[in-house]
Coordinates of C-alpha atoms and ligand atoms in Angstrom, one line a residue:
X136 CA 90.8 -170.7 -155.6
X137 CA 87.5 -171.6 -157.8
X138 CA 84.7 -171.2 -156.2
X139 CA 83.3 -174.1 -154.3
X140 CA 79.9 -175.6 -155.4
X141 CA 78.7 -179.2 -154.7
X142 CA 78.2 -179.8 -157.9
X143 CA 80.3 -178.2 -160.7
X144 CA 77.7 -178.8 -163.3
X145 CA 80.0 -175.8 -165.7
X146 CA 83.3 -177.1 -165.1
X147 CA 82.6 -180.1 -166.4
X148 CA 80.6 -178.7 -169.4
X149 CA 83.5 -176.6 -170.4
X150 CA 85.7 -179.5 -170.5
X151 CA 83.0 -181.6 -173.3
X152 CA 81.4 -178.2 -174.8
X153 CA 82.6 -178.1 -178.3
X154 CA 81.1 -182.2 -178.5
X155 CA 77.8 -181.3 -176.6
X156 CA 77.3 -178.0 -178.6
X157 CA 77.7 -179.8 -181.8
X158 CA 75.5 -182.5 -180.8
X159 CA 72.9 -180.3 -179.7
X160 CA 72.9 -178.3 -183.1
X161 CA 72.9 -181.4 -184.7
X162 CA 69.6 -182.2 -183.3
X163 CA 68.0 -179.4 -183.2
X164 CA 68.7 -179.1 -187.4
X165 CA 67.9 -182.4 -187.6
X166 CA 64.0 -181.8 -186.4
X167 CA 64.1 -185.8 -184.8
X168 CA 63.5 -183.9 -181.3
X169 CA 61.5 -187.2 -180.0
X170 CA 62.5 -191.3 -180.3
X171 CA 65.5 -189.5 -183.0
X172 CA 68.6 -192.0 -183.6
X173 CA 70.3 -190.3 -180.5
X174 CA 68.0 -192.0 -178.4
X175 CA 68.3 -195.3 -179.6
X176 CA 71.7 -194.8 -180.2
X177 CA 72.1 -194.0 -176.4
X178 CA 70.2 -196.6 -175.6
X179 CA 72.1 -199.5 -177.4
X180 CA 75.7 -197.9 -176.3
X181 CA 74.2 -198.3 -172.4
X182 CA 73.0 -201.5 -172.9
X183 CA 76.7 -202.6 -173.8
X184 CA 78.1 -200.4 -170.9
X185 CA 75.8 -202.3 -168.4
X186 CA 75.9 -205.4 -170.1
X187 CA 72.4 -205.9 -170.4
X188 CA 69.3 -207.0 -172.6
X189 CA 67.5 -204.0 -172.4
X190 CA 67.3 -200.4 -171.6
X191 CA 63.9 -198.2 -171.7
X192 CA 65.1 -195.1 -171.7
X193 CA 62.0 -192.8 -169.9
X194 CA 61.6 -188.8 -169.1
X195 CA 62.9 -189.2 -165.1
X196 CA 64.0 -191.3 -162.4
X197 CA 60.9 -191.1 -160.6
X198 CA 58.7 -192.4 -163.9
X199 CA 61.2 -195.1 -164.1
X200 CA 60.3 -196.4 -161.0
X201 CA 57.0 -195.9 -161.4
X202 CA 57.0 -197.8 -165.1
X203 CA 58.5 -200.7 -163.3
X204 CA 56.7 -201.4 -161.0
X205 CA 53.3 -200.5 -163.0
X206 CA 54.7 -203.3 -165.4
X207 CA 54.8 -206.1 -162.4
X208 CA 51.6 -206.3 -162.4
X209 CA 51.1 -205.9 -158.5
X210 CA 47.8 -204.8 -157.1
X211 CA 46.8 -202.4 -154.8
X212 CA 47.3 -202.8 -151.5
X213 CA 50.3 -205.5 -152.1
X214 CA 53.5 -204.6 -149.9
X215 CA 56.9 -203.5 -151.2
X216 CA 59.8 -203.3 -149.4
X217 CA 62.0 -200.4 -149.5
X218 CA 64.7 -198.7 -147.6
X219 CA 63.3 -195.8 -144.7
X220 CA 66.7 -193.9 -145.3
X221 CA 66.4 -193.1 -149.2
X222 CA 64.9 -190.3 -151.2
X223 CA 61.3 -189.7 -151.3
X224 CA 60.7 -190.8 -154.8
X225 CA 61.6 -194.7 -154.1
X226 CA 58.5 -194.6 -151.7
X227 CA 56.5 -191.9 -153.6
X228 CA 55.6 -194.5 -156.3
X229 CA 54.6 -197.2 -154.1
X230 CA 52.1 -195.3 -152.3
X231 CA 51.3 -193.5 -155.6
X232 CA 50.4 -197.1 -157.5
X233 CA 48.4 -197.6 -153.9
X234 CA 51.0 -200.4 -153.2
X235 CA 51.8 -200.4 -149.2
X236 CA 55.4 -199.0 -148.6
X237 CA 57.2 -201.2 -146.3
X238 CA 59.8 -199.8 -144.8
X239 CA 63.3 -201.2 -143.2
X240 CA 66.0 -199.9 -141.4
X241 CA 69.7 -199.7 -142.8
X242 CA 73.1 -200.6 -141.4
X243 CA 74.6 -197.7 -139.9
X244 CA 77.8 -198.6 -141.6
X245 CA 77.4 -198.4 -145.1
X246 CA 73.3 -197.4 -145.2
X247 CA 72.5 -199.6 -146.9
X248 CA 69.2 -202.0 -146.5
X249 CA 69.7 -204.3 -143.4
X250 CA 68.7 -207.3 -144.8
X251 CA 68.3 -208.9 -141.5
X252 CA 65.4 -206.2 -141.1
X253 CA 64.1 -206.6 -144.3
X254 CA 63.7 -211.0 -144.3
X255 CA 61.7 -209.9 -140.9
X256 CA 59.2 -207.8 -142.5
X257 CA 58.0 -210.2 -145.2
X258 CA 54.1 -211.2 -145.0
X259 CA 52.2 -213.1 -147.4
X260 CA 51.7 -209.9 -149.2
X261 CA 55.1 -208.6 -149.8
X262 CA 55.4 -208.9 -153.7
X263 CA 58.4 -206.8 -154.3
X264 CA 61.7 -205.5 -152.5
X265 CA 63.0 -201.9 -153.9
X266 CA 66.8 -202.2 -152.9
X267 CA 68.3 -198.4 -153.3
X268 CA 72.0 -198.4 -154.3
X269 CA 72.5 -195.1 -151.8
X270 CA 75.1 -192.6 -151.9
X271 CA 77.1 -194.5 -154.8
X272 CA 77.6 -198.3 -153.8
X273 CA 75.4 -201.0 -154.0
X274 CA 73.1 -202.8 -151.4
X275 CA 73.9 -206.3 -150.5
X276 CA 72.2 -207.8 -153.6
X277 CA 73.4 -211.0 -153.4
X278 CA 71.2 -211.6 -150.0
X279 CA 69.0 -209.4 -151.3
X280 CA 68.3 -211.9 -154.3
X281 CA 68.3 -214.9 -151.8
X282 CA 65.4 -213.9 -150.1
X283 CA 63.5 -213.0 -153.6
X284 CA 64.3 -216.4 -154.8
X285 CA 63.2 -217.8 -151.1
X286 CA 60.0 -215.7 -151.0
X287 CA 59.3 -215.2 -155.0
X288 CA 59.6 -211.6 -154.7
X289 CA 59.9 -209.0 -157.7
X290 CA 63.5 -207.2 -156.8
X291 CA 63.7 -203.3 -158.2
X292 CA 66.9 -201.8 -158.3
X293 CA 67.1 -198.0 -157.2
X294 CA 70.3 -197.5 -159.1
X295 CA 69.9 -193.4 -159.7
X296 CA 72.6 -192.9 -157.2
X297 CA 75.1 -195.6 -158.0
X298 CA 75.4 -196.0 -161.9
X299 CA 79.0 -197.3 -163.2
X300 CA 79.9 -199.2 -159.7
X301 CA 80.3 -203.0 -159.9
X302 CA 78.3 -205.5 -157.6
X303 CA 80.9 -208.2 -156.4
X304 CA 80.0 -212.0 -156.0
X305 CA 81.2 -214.2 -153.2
X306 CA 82.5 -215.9 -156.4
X307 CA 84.5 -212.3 -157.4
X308 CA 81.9 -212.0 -160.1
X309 CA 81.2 -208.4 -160.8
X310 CA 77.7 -207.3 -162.1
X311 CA 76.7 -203.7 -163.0
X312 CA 74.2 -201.7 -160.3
X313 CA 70.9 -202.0 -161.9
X314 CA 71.5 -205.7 -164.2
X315 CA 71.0 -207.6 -161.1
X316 CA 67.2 -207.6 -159.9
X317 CA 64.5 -208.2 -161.9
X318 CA 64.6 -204.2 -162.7
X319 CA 66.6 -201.4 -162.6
X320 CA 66.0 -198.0 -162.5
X321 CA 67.9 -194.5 -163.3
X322 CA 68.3 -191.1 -163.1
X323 CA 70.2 -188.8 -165.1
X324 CA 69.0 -185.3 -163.2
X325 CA 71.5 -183.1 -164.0
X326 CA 73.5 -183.7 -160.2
X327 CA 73.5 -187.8 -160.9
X328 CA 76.5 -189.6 -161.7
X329 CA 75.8 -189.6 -165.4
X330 CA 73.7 -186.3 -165.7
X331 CA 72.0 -184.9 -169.0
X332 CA 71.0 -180.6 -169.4
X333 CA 67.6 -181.6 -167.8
X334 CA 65.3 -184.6 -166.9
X335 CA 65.9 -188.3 -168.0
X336 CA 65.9 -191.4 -166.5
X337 CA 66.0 -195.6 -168.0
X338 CA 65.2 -198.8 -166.8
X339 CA 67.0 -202.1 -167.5
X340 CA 65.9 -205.7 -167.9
X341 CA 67.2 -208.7 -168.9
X342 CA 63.4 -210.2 -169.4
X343 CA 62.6 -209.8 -173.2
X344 CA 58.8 -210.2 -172.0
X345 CA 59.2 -207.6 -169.2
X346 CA 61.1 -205.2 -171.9
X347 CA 58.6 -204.8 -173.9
X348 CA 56.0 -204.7 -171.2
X349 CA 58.2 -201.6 -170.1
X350 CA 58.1 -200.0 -173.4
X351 CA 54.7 -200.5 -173.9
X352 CA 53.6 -198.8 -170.6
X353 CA 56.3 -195.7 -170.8
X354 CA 54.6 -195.0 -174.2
X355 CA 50.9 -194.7 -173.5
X356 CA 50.2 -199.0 -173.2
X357 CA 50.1 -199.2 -177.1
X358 CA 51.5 -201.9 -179.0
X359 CA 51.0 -200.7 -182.2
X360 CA 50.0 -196.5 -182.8
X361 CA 46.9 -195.8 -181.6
X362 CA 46.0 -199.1 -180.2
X363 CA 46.1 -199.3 -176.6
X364 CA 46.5 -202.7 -174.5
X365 CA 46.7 -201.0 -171.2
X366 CA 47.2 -197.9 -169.1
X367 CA 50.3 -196.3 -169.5
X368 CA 51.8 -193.3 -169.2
X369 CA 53.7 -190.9 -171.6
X370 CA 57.6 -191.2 -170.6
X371 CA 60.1 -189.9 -172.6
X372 CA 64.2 -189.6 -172.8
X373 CA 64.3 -186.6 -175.6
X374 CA 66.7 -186.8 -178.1
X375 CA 68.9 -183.7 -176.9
X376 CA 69.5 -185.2 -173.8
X377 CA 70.2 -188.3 -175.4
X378 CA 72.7 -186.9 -177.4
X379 CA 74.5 -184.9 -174.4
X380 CA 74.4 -188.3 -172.6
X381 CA 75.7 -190.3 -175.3
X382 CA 79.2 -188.3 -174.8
X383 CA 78.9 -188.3 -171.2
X384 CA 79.2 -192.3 -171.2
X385 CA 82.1 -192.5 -172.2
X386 CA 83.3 -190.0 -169.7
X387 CA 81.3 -192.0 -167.3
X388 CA 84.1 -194.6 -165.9
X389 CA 86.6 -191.5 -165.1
X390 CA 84.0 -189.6 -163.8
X391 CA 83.5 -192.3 -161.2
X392 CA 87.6 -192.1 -161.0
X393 CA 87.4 -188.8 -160.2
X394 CA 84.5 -189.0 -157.3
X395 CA 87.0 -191.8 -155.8
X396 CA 90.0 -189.9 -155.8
X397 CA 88.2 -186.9 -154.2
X398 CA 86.8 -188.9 -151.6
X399 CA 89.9 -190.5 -151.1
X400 CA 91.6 -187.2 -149.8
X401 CA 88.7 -186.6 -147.9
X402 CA 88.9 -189.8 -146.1
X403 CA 92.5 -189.3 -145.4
X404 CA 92.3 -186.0 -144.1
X405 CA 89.5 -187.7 -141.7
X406 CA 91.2 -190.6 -140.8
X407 CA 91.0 -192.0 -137.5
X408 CA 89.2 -188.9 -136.0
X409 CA 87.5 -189.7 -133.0
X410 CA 84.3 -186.9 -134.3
X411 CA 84.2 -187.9 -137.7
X412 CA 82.8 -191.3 -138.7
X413 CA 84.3 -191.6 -143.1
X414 CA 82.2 -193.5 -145.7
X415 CA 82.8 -197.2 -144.9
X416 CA 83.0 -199.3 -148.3
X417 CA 81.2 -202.5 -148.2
X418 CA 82.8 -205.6 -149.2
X419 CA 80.6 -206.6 -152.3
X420 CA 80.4 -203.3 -154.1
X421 CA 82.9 -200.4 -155.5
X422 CA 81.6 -196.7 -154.8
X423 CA 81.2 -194.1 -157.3
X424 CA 80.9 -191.1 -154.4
X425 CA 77.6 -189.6 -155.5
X426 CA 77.8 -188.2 -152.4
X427 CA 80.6 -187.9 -150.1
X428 CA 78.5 -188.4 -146.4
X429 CA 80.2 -188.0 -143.5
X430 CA 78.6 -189.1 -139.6
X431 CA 79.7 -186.6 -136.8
X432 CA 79.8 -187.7 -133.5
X433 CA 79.3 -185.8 -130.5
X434 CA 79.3 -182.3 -132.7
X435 CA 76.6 -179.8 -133.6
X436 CA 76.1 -180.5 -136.9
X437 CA 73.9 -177.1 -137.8
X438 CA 76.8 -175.1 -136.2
X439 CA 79.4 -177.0 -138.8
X440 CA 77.7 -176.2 -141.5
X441 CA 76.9 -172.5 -140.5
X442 CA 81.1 -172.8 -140.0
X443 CA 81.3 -173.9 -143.6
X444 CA 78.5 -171.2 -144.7
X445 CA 80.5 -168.8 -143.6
X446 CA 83.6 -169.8 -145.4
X447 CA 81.6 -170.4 -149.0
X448 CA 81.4 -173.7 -148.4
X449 CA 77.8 -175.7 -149.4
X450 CA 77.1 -178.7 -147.5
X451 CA 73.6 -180.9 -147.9
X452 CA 71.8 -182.8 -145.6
X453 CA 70.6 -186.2 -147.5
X454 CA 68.2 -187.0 -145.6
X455 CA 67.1 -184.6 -143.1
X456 CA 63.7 -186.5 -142.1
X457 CA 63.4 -190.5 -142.2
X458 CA 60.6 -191.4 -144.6
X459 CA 58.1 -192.4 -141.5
X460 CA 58.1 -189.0 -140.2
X461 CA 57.2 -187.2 -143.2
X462 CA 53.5 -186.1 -142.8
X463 CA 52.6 -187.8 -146.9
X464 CA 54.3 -191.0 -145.2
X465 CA 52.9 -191.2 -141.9
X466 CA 51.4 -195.0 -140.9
X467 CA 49.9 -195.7 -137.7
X468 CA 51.9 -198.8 -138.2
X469 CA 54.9 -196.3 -137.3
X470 CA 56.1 -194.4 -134.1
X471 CA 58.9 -192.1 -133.9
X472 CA 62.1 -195.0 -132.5
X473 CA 60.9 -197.3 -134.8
X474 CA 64.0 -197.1 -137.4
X475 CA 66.7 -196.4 -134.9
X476 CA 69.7 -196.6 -137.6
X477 CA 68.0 -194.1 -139.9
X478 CA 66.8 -191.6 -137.3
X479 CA 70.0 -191.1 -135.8
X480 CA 71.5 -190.7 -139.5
X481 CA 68.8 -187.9 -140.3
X482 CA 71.1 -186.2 -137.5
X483 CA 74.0 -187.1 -137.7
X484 CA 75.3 -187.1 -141.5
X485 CA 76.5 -184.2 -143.8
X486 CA 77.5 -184.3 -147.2
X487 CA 80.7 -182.3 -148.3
X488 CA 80.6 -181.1 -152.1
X489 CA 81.4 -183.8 -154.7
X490 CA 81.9 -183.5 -158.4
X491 CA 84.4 -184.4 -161.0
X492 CA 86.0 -181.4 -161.0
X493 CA 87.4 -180.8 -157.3
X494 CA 90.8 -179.5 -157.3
X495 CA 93.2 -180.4 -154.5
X496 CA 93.2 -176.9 -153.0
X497 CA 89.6 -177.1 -152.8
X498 CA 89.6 -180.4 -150.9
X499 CA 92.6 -178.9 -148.3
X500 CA 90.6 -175.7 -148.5
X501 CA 87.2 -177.9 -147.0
X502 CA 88.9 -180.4 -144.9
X503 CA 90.7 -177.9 -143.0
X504 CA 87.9 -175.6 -142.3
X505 CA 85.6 -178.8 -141.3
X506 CA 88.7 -179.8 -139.0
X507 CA 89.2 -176.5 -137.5
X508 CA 85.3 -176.6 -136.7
X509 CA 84.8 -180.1 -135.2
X510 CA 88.4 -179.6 -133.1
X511 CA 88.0 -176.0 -131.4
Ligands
PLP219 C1 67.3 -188.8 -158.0 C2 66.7 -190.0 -157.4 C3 65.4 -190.5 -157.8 C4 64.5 -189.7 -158.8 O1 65.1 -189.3 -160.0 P1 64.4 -188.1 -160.8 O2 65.1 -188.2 -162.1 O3 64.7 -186.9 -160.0 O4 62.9 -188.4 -160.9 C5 65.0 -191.7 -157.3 N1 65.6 -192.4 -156.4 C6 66.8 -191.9 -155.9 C7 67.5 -192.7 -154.8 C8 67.3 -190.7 -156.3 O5 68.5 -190.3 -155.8

């Protein structure tokens, strides 16, 4: 059997390596190593994948987020809204632009943003919600986009984890993760869903006068060289990665495939089980399994994944610590019990490995040896 990662990063290179080695020679002989035709290349052939106006692309996730919300205009000390069960980096750049992170709870099916929570915890100064697409599918936009439109709020798509899966309308609609709010934003660190050979990230718009508010900021506030209307910062997508992510795209859609049909072995092997609680799809989104997140109950989750340790199997824990008890995020405003949903999921879920390339002995391989575990 192949040894197990939880993310076969080489696999998957060896399957696209004569295209991405060519590319990459390409550029490099071509000397157009920043704002070369790979970049807007990539950026046009995204654009038509997302079906949308505009893409920015920018040097990482975390400077995409940042670039949007520096482009809204908000000042300090205005409140954003964002989910307490996410990365650090959605929150980061709140606090970071001296905005007030708000945070909410999530439903303890999907984890996603409870939007009940979230209508509660609008003041006067809330000025933006920061939805996060977590794990693969997308937050519950539609009443996500109510509440903006009732409140006039900016909404800022966290899209890094959940790029390729569909929003679905009451009306059966279907809109890409990301096209929906006002923003979106994206990673492509080497582990995301559409990954390049180091950092990257874009933001997408449908505004024409956001758009190039966005590009203006990501490249130093200048509108034309060497005249600067604002601060900005420097954020860049080179043009290597560019290239290595222009022939990713198209793998993109069977990428997601392959995420669904590993996690749909998974699921099955779990079924039913009275000790393991499966990813629950939500009705208004598809999944593209960045991460495969499982919730025990009644088991001692370090003690599984010493079990899997010991049979070369990795395991993560996203997230171990809920964003209010992190010491950078600590608010007298909040007590340990505050965000009951997301403190019991900092102890409760574990992510099996999930990549593109997970072979069906693998999967028997894992599900057996989390099975024998969680049943002795
Ligand atoms: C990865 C990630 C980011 C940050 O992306 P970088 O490219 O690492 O800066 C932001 N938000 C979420 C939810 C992420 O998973």
């Amino acid at each position: 059997m192949k040894k197990i990662q939880m993310v076969d990063l080489k696999s998957q290179y060896q399957d696209i390596q004569e295209d991405v080695d060519n590319a990459v020679l390409d550029v490099v002989s071509s000397t157009a190593y920043i704002n070369g035709p790979e970049v807007k290349n990539f950026q046009s052939e995204l654009e038509k994948y997302l079906d949308v106006d505009h893409v920015i692309p920018c040097a990482n996730g975390t400077d995409a987020l940042q670039v949007a919300m520096m482009a809204l205009g908000l000042k300090p000390g205005d409140e954003v809204i964002t989910a307490n069960f996410t990365y650090v980096a959605t929150a980061e750049v709140i606090a970071l632009l001296q905005l007030k992170p708000v945070l909410v709870d999530v439903l303890p099916d999907t984890f996603d943003i409870d939007v009940q929570a979230l209508e509660k915890a609008i003041t006067p100064k809330t000025k933006a919600i920061v939805p996060v697409h977590l794990f693969g599918q997308c937050a519950n936009m539609e009443a996500i986009m109510d509440l903006a439109k009732k409140y006039n709020l900016f909404v800022v798509e966290d899209t890094a984890q959940a790029i390729g899966s569909d929003y679905i309308f009451k009306d059966g609609s279907q809109k890409k993760a990301g096209t929906i709010g006002t923003i979106g934003c994206t990673s492509f660190f080497p582990s995301k869903n559409l990954g390049c050979y180091g950092d990257g990230g874009a933001i997408f718009t449908n505004n024409d006068v956001l758009a190039a508010k966005l590009r203006k900021i990501a490249n130093h506030g200048q509108s034309v060289q060497y005249v600067h209307d604002e601060v900005g910062v420097n954020s860049r997508l080179d043009s290597i990665q560019a290239a290595i992510l222009r022939i990713k795209l198209r793998q993109l859609d069977s990428y997601n495939k392959a995420r669904n049909i590993a996690a749909a072995k998974y699921s099955e092997a779990f079924k039913n089980h009275p000790k393991i609680v499966t990813p629950v799809k939500a009705s208004y989104s598809t999944h593209v399994f960045h991460q495969y997140t499982l919730k025990l109950i009644n088991s001692n989750r370090d003690a599984l994944r010493q079990h899997l340790t010991d049979n070369n199997i990795p395991s993560g824990i996203y997230y171990p610590i809920p964003l209010h008890l992190q010491k950078a995020y600590t608010d007298p405003r909040y007590n340990s019990g505050d965000f009951p949903v997301t403190e019991d999921l900092c102890e409760t879920v574990i992510s099996l490995p999930m990549h593109t390339e997970l072979d069906d002995e693998q999967i028997d391989f894992i599900t057996k040896t989390v099975l024998d575990f969680i049943d002795d």
